[in-house]
XYZ file of C-alpha atoms in Angstrom:
573
model
C -104.145 195.972 -106.745
C -103.427 199.684 -106.320
C -100.436 200.895 -108.297
C -98.321 203.266 -106.240
C -95.625 205.693 -107.292
C -92.352 205.924 -105.403
C -93.560 209.080 -103.651
C -96.825 207.412 -102.653
C -94.905 204.519 -101.121
C -92.686 206.921 -99.178
C -95.679 208.876 -97.887
C -97.271 205.692 -96.627
C -94.049 204.954 -94.785
C -94.139 208.468 -93.300
C -97.677 207.796 -92.125
C -96.573 204.627 -90.363
C -93.580 206.408 -88.798
C -95.854 209.128 -87.404
C -98.101 206.511 -85.852
C -95.117 204.753 -84.310
C -94.146 208.083 -82.702
C -97.612 208.314 -81.183
C -98.847 211.006 -83.581
C -102.285 210.359 -85.087
C -102.103 211.372 -88.790
C -105.884 211.907 -88.769
C -106.881 213.233 -85.324
C -110.580 213.515 -84.512
C -110.306 216.549 -82.249
C -111.415 219.905 -83.692
C -108.856 222.654 -84.288
C -109.858 226.250 -83.403
C -109.559 228.735 -86.289
C -109.972 232.445 -85.566
C -108.651 234.071 -88.744
C -108.187 233.550 -92.494
C -105.242 234.245 -94.760
C -107.243 236.895 -96.630
C -108.198 238.617 -93.387
C -104.553 238.822 -92.340
C -103.348 240.232 -95.673
C -106.163 242.783 -95.835
C -106.179 244.056 -92.265
C -102.865 243.412 -90.502
C -101.198 246.706 -91.360
C -104.088 248.693 -89.878
C -104.843 246.431 -86.901
C -101.539 244.903 -85.818
C -102.604 244.445 -82.205
C -105.414 242.110 -83.326
C -103.007 239.531 -84.729
C -100.816 238.703 -81.738
C -102.545 235.433 -80.948
C -103.989 233.730 -83.989
C -104.904 230.208 -85.007
C -105.226 229.170 -88.653
C -105.444 225.876 -90.555
C -104.868 224.748 -94.135
C -102.598 222.813 -96.460
C -98.827 223.075 -96.276
C -98.021 224.187 -99.845
C -94.282 224.934 -99.713
C -91.352 224.582 -97.345
C -87.803 225.986 -97.214
C -85.774 224.336 -94.452
C -82.745 226.294 -93.244
C -81.298 224.273 -90.387
C -82.962 225.193 -87.127
C -85.445 227.555 -88.820
C -87.750 227.202 -91.800
C -90.176 229.143 -93.965
C -93.262 227.694 -95.607
C -96.684 228.560 -96.966
C -100.078 227.490 -95.699
C -103.153 227.673 -97.943
C -106.678 227.964 -96.569
C -109.946 228.577 -98.420
C -109.101 232.279 -98.908
C -105.472 232.180 -100.047
C -101.893 231.616 -98.898
C -99.924 232.862 -95.912
C -96.185 232.594 -95.291
C -95.241 230.856 -92.044
C -91.962 230.999 -90.122
C -90.909 228.185 -87.774
C -88.026 227.868 -85.310
C -86.947 224.579 -83.808
C -86.738 225.964 -80.263
C -90.241 227.450 -80.490
C -91.778 224.145 -81.530
C -89.549 222.103 -79.201
C -88.796 224.230 -76.099
C -87.422 221.226 -74.188
C -84.448 218.971 -74.885
C -86.390 216.700 -77.242
C -86.146 218.305 -80.700
C -87.615 215.359 -82.617
C -90.895 217.114 -83.471
C -88.982 219.648 -85.561
C -86.035 217.509 -86.701
C -88.060 214.412 -87.560
C -91.759 215.232 -87.814
C -91.636 218.637 -89.513
C -88.475 218.196 -91.590
C -88.903 214.561 -92.645
C -92.414 213.219 -92.102
C -94.607 216.149 -93.130
C -95.154 216.724 -96.850
C -96.587 219.220 -99.255
C -100.368 218.893 -99.196
C -100.643 217.879 -95.536
C -103.276 219.740 -93.534
C -101.795 221.468 -90.514
C -103.054 223.801 -87.810
C -100.691 226.523 -86.602
C -100.827 229.082 -83.803
C -98.645 232.126 -83.270
C -98.411 235.820 -84.083
C -98.127 237.897 -87.254
C -95.049 239.912 -88.109
C -93.451 241.457 -91.193
C -90.184 240.023 -92.510
C -87.205 242.142 -93.529
C -88.364 241.789 -97.132
C -91.765 243.201 -96.160
C -93.803 240.000 -96.368
C -96.586 239.481 -93.852
C -95.886 236.186 -92.109
C -96.981 234.023 -89.203
C -94.370 233.221 -86.546
C -95.438 229.713 -85.522
C -95.326 228.777 -81.849
C -97.446 225.625 -82.119
C -98.072 223.180 -84.978
C -100.589 220.324 -85.183
C -100.866 217.734 -87.950
C -104.540 217.561 -88.949
C -104.481 215.217 -91.954
C -101.657 213.392 -93.726
C -101.687 213.470 -97.532
C -100.460 210.171 -98.973
C -100.763 211.234 -102.632
C -98.483 214.098 -103.703
C -100.016 217.196 -105.257
C -98.888 218.335 -108.723
C -96.298 221.079 -108.365
C -95.816 224.366 -110.179
C -92.454 224.514 -111.931
C -90.440 227.563 -112.968
C -87.794 227.769 -115.658
C -84.606 229.839 -115.477
C -86.460 232.899 -116.778
C -89.043 232.621 -114.023
C -91.890 231.501 -116.280
C -94.467 229.410 -114.429
C -95.515 226.027 -115.784
C -98.573 224.587 -114.056
C -98.224 220.889 -113.440
C -101.986 220.368 -113.660
C -103.341 221.863 -116.882
C -104.628 218.792 -118.740
C -108.408 219.459 -119.029
C -109.332 215.793 -118.686
C -107.371 215.445 -115.453
C -108.660 218.787 -114.145
C -112.307 217.869 -114.713
C -111.911 214.304 -113.457
C -109.951 215.352 -110.364
C -111.571 218.705 -109.632
C -110.482 218.429 -105.995
C -106.846 218.635 -107.135
C -107.632 221.379 -109.662
C -109.097 223.565 -106.909
C -106.030 223.109 -104.713
C -103.250 223.774 -107.233
C -105.175 226.231 -109.444
C -106.808 228.539 -106.856
C -108.184 230.835 -109.560
C -110.610 228.040 -110.497
C -112.435 228.671 -107.209
C -113.415 232.133 -108.433
C -115.354 230.598 -111.326
C -117.536 228.662 -108.929
C -117.849 231.550 -106.500
C -119.155 233.636 -109.422
C -121.529 230.808 -110.377
C -122.942 230.764 -106.852
C -123.379 234.543 -106.890
C -125.171 234.427 -110.251
C -127.723 231.969 -108.852
C -128.079 233.951 -105.613
C -128.672 237.194 -107.547
C -131.315 235.471 -109.678
C -133.079 234.158 -106.568
C -133.062 237.593 -104.949
C -134.574 239.143 -108.063
C -137.451 236.650 -108.106
C -137.984 236.633 -104.343
C -138.086 240.441 -104.210
C -141.017 240.320 -106.645
C -142.951 237.810 -104.568
C -142.503 234.776 -106.796
C -142.241 231.490 -104.910
C -139.361 229.023 -105.214
C -140.737 225.466 -105.373
C -139.573 221.898 -105.928
C -141.094 219.454 -108.407
C -140.443 215.746 -109.098
C -137.182 214.646 -110.663
C -138.496 211.113 -111.231
C -141.488 211.418 -113.555
C -143.922 208.869 -114.973
C -144.259 210.895 -118.184
C -141.313 212.852 -119.576
C -142.326 216.187 -121.016
C -141.771 219.899 -121.184
C -139.060 219.760 -123.845
C -137.993 217.959 -126.997
C -135.265 215.657 -125.685
C -134.414 212.008 -125.105
C -134.797 211.009 -121.447
C -132.931 208.666 -119.140
C -135.243 205.855 -118.073
C -135.270 203.683 -114.986
C -137.648 201.348 -113.101
C -139.320 201.653 -109.721
C -139.343 198.211 -108.146
C -141.999 198.738 -105.453
C -144.542 200.212 -107.886
C -143.286 198.095 -110.804
C -143.479 201.041 -113.201
C -141.072 202.734 -115.573
C -139.857 206.200 -114.573
C -137.863 208.916 -116.294
C -135.373 211.471 -115.031
C -136.945 214.800 -115.894
C -135.912 216.571 -119.071
C -137.793 219.676 -117.870
C -140.030 220.732 -114.993
C -142.401 222.832 -117.071
C -145.545 220.719 -116.842
C -145.408 220.458 -113.054
C -144.782 224.172 -112.601
C -147.793 224.975 -114.797
C -149.888 222.635 -112.645
C -149.031 224.971 -109.728
C -150.277 227.964 -111.727
C -153.521 226.022 -112.208
C -153.548 225.512 -108.435
C -153.570 229.242 -107.753
C -149.972 230.423 -107.431
C -149.359 233.532 -109.534
C -145.569 233.170 -109.810
C -143.432 230.062 -109.234
C -139.872 229.186 -110.132
C -137.449 226.298 -109.675
C -133.684 226.058 -110.035
C -132.607 222.466 -110.382
C -131.054 219.630 -112.325
C -132.377 218.355 -115.640
C -131.229 215.196 -117.423
C -131.094 214.499 -121.136
C -129.736 211.291 -122.636
C -128.014 213.006 -125.521
C -124.558 213.872 -126.803
C -121.890 215.819 -124.972
C -119.855 218.729 -126.273
C -118.526 222.070 -125.062
C -122.049 223.404 -124.332
C -123.903 220.178 -123.443
C -123.669 217.918 -120.404
C -126.231 215.138 -119.822
C -126.903 216.569 -116.341
C -127.349 220.335 -116.269
C -128.930 223.100 -114.185
C -131.926 225.039 -115.401
C -134.155 227.761 -114.006
C -137.807 227.811 -115.028
C -140.313 230.459 -113.950
C -144.033 230.890 -114.694
C -145.961 234.088 -113.998
C -149.728 234.346 -114.398
C -151.441 237.089 -116.396
C -148.294 237.823 -118.447
C -147.253 237.174 -122.054
C -143.971 236.759 -123.919
C -143.660 240.490 -124.611
C -143.651 241.156 -120.860
C -141.196 238.301 -120.379
C -138.706 239.829 -122.850
C -138.632 243.038 -120.842
C -138.267 241.096 -117.577
C -135.333 239.045 -118.914
C -133.477 242.167 -120.055
C -133.889 243.663 -116.595
C -132.971 240.389 -114.852
C -129.747 239.722 -116.763
C -128.598 243.316 -116.570
C -129.076 243.334 -112.798
C -127.333 239.946 -112.365
C -124.288 241.135 -114.317
C -124.103 244.374 -112.374
C -124.578 242.625 -109.016
C -121.979 239.920 -109.664
C -119.435 241.716 -111.854
C -120.099 245.383 -111.144
C -120.928 246.122 -114.775
C -123.437 245.162 -117.448
C -120.613 244.740 -119.975
C -119.021 241.297 -119.886
C -115.917 240.221 -121.803
C -116.510 236.853 -123.468
C -113.526 235.823 -125.557
C -112.970 238.577 -128.098
C -116.470 239.988 -127.658
C -117.662 242.581 -125.162
C -121.247 241.569 -124.411
C -123.689 244.264 -123.273
C -126.386 242.792 -121.016
C -128.263 246.045 -120.458
C -131.379 246.148 -122.628
C -133.054 246.615 -124.941
C -131.987 243.551 -126.977
C -132.372 243.197 -130.716
C -135.475 241.267 -131.844
C -135.813 239.152 -134.999
C -138.466 236.614 -135.921
C -137.279 233.100 -136.739
C -138.110 233.592 -140.425
C -136.475 237.046 -140.525
C -133.251 235.670 -139.080
C -133.045 232.878 -141.668
C -133.819 235.373 -144.422
C -131.089 237.730 -143.136
C -128.284 235.222 -142.567
C -129.129 232.390 -144.991
C -130.735 234.473 -147.768
C -133.695 232.125 -148.071
C -137.383 232.597 -147.197
C -138.657 229.424 -145.544
C -141.887 230.924 -144.193
C -144.170 229.293 -146.771
C -142.190 226.108 -147.494
C -143.557 222.612 -146.967
C -141.520 219.670 -145.681
C -140.287 218.639 -149.132
C -139.054 222.139 -149.943
C -137.315 222.398 -146.551
C -135.495 219.123 -147.194
C -134.270 220.555 -150.489
C -132.948 223.647 -148.698
C -131.156 221.441 -146.168
C -129.598 219.439 -148.980
C -128.448 222.631 -150.726
C -126.782 223.797 -147.488
C -125.207 220.379 -146.838
C -127.235 219.897 -143.646
C -127.724 216.259 -142.644
C -131.348 215.341 -141.890
C -133.284 212.107 -141.462
C -136.778 210.821 -142.175
C -138.029 211.360 -138.623
C -137.718 215.148 -138.886
C -140.842 217.169 -139.491
C -141.112 220.813 -140.587
C -140.196 222.186 -137.185
C -136.967 220.252 -136.843
C -135.946 220.979 -140.420
C -136.366 224.725 -139.860
C -134.478 224.404 -136.586
C -131.598 222.650 -138.372
C -131.373 225.453 -140.945
C -131.452 228.070 -138.185
C -128.765 226.285 -136.167
C -126.456 225.896 -139.156
C -126.828 229.322 -140.751
C -127.951 231.792 -138.052
C -126.879 230.966 -134.479
C -123.189 231.827 -134.811
C -124.039 235.381 -135.928
C -126.038 236.188 -132.778
C -123.230 237.534 -130.595
C -124.898 240.419 -128.759
C -128.082 239.437 -126.859
C -130.755 238.831 -129.487
C -134.338 237.601 -129.204
C -135.467 235.192 -131.903
C -139.283 235.298 -131.839
C -142.414 233.821 -133.395
C -141.550 230.192 -134.107
C -143.457 227.790 -136.414
C -146.144 225.923 -134.497
C -144.543 222.565 -135.343
C -141.450 223.497 -133.301
C -143.249 224.347 -130.066
C -146.123 222.139 -128.888
C -146.485 223.931 -125.524
C -146.767 227.559 -126.688
C -149.904 229.560 -127.469
C -150.744 230.215 -131.127
C -149.654 233.655 -132.281
C -152.400 236.241 -131.880
C -151.688 237.836 -135.292
C -149.668 235.359 -137.385
C -151.316 232.059 -138.357
C -149.022 229.035 -138.211
C -146.718 230.580 -135.598
C -146.556 230.560 -131.804
C -145.697 233.246 -129.266
C -142.222 232.111 -128.326
C -138.759 233.627 -128.054
C -135.286 232.297 -127.483
C -132.458 234.506 -126.267
C -129.114 234.009 -127.989
C -125.831 235.388 -126.654
C -122.381 234.761 -128.099
C -123.856 232.337 -130.636
C -125.687 230.098 -128.142
C -129.213 229.929 -126.776
C -129.405 230.669 -123.052
C -133.131 231.267 -122.541
C -136.425 230.026 -123.942
C -139.876 231.492 -123.235
C -143.509 231.271 -124.333
C -146.858 232.767 -123.926
C -148.044 229.463 -122.489
C -150.695 227.348 -124.206
C -153.675 227.105 -121.846
C -156.318 225.712 -124.231
C -156.660 222.009 -123.238
C -158.207 220.976 -126.572
C -155.454 222.632 -128.599
C -152.844 221.136 -126.239
C -154.234 217.605 -126.742
C -154.054 218.032 -130.521
C -150.424 219.223 -130.246
C -149.524 216.175 -128.144
C -151.183 213.929 -130.742
C -149.016 215.526 -133.429
C -145.982 214.728 -131.273
C -147.059 211.089 -131.063
C -147.113 210.947 -134.868
C -143.508 212.203 -134.929
C -142.571 209.540 -132.390
C -144.092 206.901 -134.666
C -141.782 208.178 -137.421
C -138.785 207.506 -135.159
C -138.312 210.875 -133.443
C -137.024 209.815 -130.000
C -137.189 213.450 -128.798
C -140.916 213.853 -129.436
C -143.054 214.673 -126.385
C -145.247 212.059 -124.745
C -148.955 212.389 -124.015
C -149.432 213.616 -120.435
C -153.046 212.979 -119.503
C -152.746 214.387 -115.988
C -151.340 217.667 -117.324
C -154.222 217.858 -119.806
C -156.673 217.236 -116.936
C -155.074 220.121 -115.033
C -155.536 222.437 -118.035
C -159.175 221.370 -118.260
C -159.708 222.874 -114.803
C -158.423 226.145 -116.269
C -155.041 227.875 -116.331
C -154.900 231.677 -116.447
C -152.935 233.468 -119.181
C -149.323 232.770 -118.277
C -145.817 233.377 -119.530
C -143.020 230.915 -118.813
C -139.247 231.136 -119.105
C -136.335 228.722 -118.895
C -132.703 229.832 -118.513
C -129.720 227.520 -118.831
C -127.757 228.319 -115.673
C -124.577 226.625 -116.887
C -124.484 228.573 -120.144
C -125.251 231.827 -118.349
C -122.358 231.126 -115.978
C -120.085 230.422 -118.938
C -120.802 233.945 -120.142
C -120.388 235.552 -116.722
C -117.023 233.826 -116.144
C -115.656 234.041 -119.731
C -115.400 230.252 -120.053
C -115.775 228.481 -123.369
C -116.760 224.974 -122.272
C -119.547 223.888 -119.963
C -117.088 221.605 -118.182
C -115.316 224.682 -116.789
C -118.410 225.787 -114.854
C -119.438 222.349 -113.552
C -117.639 221.030 -110.503
C -117.926 217.448 -111.708
C -118.848 217.191 -115.405
C -119.717 213.806 -116.852
C -116.604 211.991 -118.111
C -115.820 208.762 -119.888
C -114.828 205.986 -117.456
C -111.143 205.949 -116.621
C -109.148 203.300 -118.407
C -108.271 200.495 -116.042
C -104.595 199.711 -115.708
C -103.792 196.140 -116.737
C -101.756 194.427 -114.035
C -99.186 192.161 -115.626
C -99.323 188.460 -114.755
C -96.212 186.394 -114.074
C -96.667 184.932 -117.552
C -96.592 188.450 -119.062
C -93.206 189.131 -117.440
C -91.837 185.726 -118.446
C -92.887 186.417 -122.048
C -90.494 189.388 -122.003
C -87.623 187.185 -120.887
C -87.799 187.823 -117.116
C -86.714 184.855 -115.024
C -89.777 183.736 -113.047
C -87.636 183.670 -109.919
C -86.950 187.427 -110.250
C -90.588 188.493 -110.588
C -90.987 188.962 -106.790
C -88.100 191.448 -106.979
C -89.927 193.451 -109.682
C -93.150 193.513 -107.683
C -91.268 194.571 -104.547
C -89.932 197.481 -106.632
C -93.575 198.407 -107.318
C -93.357 197.348 -110.969
C -96.707 195.726 -111.724
C -97.382 196.571 -115.388
C -95.496 196.134 -118.625
C -95.641 199.910 -119.123
C -93.921 200.466 -115.778
C -91.192 197.963 -116.681
C -90.526 199.553 -120.047
C -90.299 203.040 -118.524
C -87.368 202.077 -116.286
C -83.736 203.117 -116.709
C -81.840 199.918 -117.527
C -78.803 200.591 -115.301
C -80.904 201.590 -112.298
C -83.263 198.662 -112.746
C -80.315 196.225 -112.963
C -78.923 197.502 -109.656
C -82.343 197.576 -107.997
C -83.248 194.022 -109.054
C -79.917 192.679 -107.868
C -80.370 194.455 -104.542
C -83.917 193.213 -104.050
C -82.944 189.650 -105.044
C -80.423 189.668 -102.204
C -82.778 191.347 -99.729
C -85.612 188.919 -100.474
C -83.197 185.930 -100.588
C -84.508 184.756 -103.941
C -83.122 181.538 -105.414
C -82.781 183.020 -108.918
C -79.419 184.271 -110.152
C -78.789 187.958 -110.756
C -79.673 189.066 -114.291
C -77.055 190.571 -116.548
C -77.303 194.177 -117.679
C -77.939 192.905 -121.194
C -80.865 190.811 -119.971
C -82.408 193.791 -118.181
C -82.035 195.912 -121.325
C -83.774 193.138 -123.269
C -86.746 193.192 -120.855
C -87.168 196.929 -121.396
C -86.726 196.842 -125.166
C -88.729 193.680 -125.866
């Protein structure tokens, strides 16, 4: 059973009334649109002759009825426009019911309408549309949240609860138009990134999302089963190993922007489904990649925002290079005052214990160092900073450092305390790669559910030979958080993952009787759209008494009217 509010019930009645008048609340015919609200506001004053016969569509967002004339606002994808309607314009004949009944009584805020007419300026100087024709395009049967103003004129948005905004993004976009700009900026960030890569001749490709072997990152995958092949499959945690196969195949630069999936926790910077960009360029190393990333991010910021300086909370981030560079060990030495470069696993566990960092038996040296770095260093890396030269145990897919034994040629880029990019000089020695995978299998045996799996086909590809290559991954969602000054990943995802909505428990007749309601009066409660105990207890006792007595008579129920005291007892039970 669908629980309906009083307004929802009334809107359904309006829908039926429109149909009885021969008006289809959801017509199939297209409506011609030749202008937008933004176009009108930007250009009317300089091109008044161009706006004498316009047609525009959108939601009716406000209405002020003044007898035979009315003002309102229509909202399309670009903004709002005031509209002015006169009864005699809409109803030139003797029948005035379209204005008096349809517009004044049966249309509601949120309905989609199409209007035709001409633009003029009111006496108060507001650009407005004088409507000569109105068409209902879609009836809204659920009322939109409204913006309220107090006596001082302060605005209180009726739709600010983050959980409701993320769960009902479609409503958020309607009543909080500024939210659209976040996603417009997100789209422009991705477009600017594509242009940068395409202009340099690197090819955008697509690789499998369903994979037989999960790899390319240290993460726990989602698993599923393919019935026809009768094999287990995984949603990809990364696309790295497939993109490097394409480098083996002869492409010199390939990239992919797409969804990744990791079966892990959720917080303000993690969503189980996220967007990543990975690019691989042959004959390059991680030093070249650092310079490319500085150029890329600076150009994206300037293209999208008009500046390389981006305000993120209290910090003004400068995306123009060069960025500061610290090795992993140097950063821990600087911010944690401890040198972990020569420590074994036992010593690292002692350091973690001293810092109060929780660890478990499945963690090897790499993860222990990573835990120390995350706890003591990350938050200090506000301006773009490269952390370079990671321990080999942390990075099974990166080439061994050319000068520093025990390390690999890797960097991560941190901005505003969070990692947004990860890059290697890629490991292209198939024997070394097999040994690294075998080390990962040992970690898996210890209980590390994020350890990488052995990918025999990828190893076979490396055996055919892969040229020297540098690879990079950028978290698109986190980059967009920075570019839009948002502090949670949910703000830059149209539809972030949410906990299931709690189901409303419909009260049984026995539930109402347990509160003292006469069984014979329960049909009256249900006819009043009271279907849960919470709804009953939220009622005003005097109003409910009058309503129940009225419905008992209307429905010709055999039960006697309740007393006011009995109704109060139902509510207070």
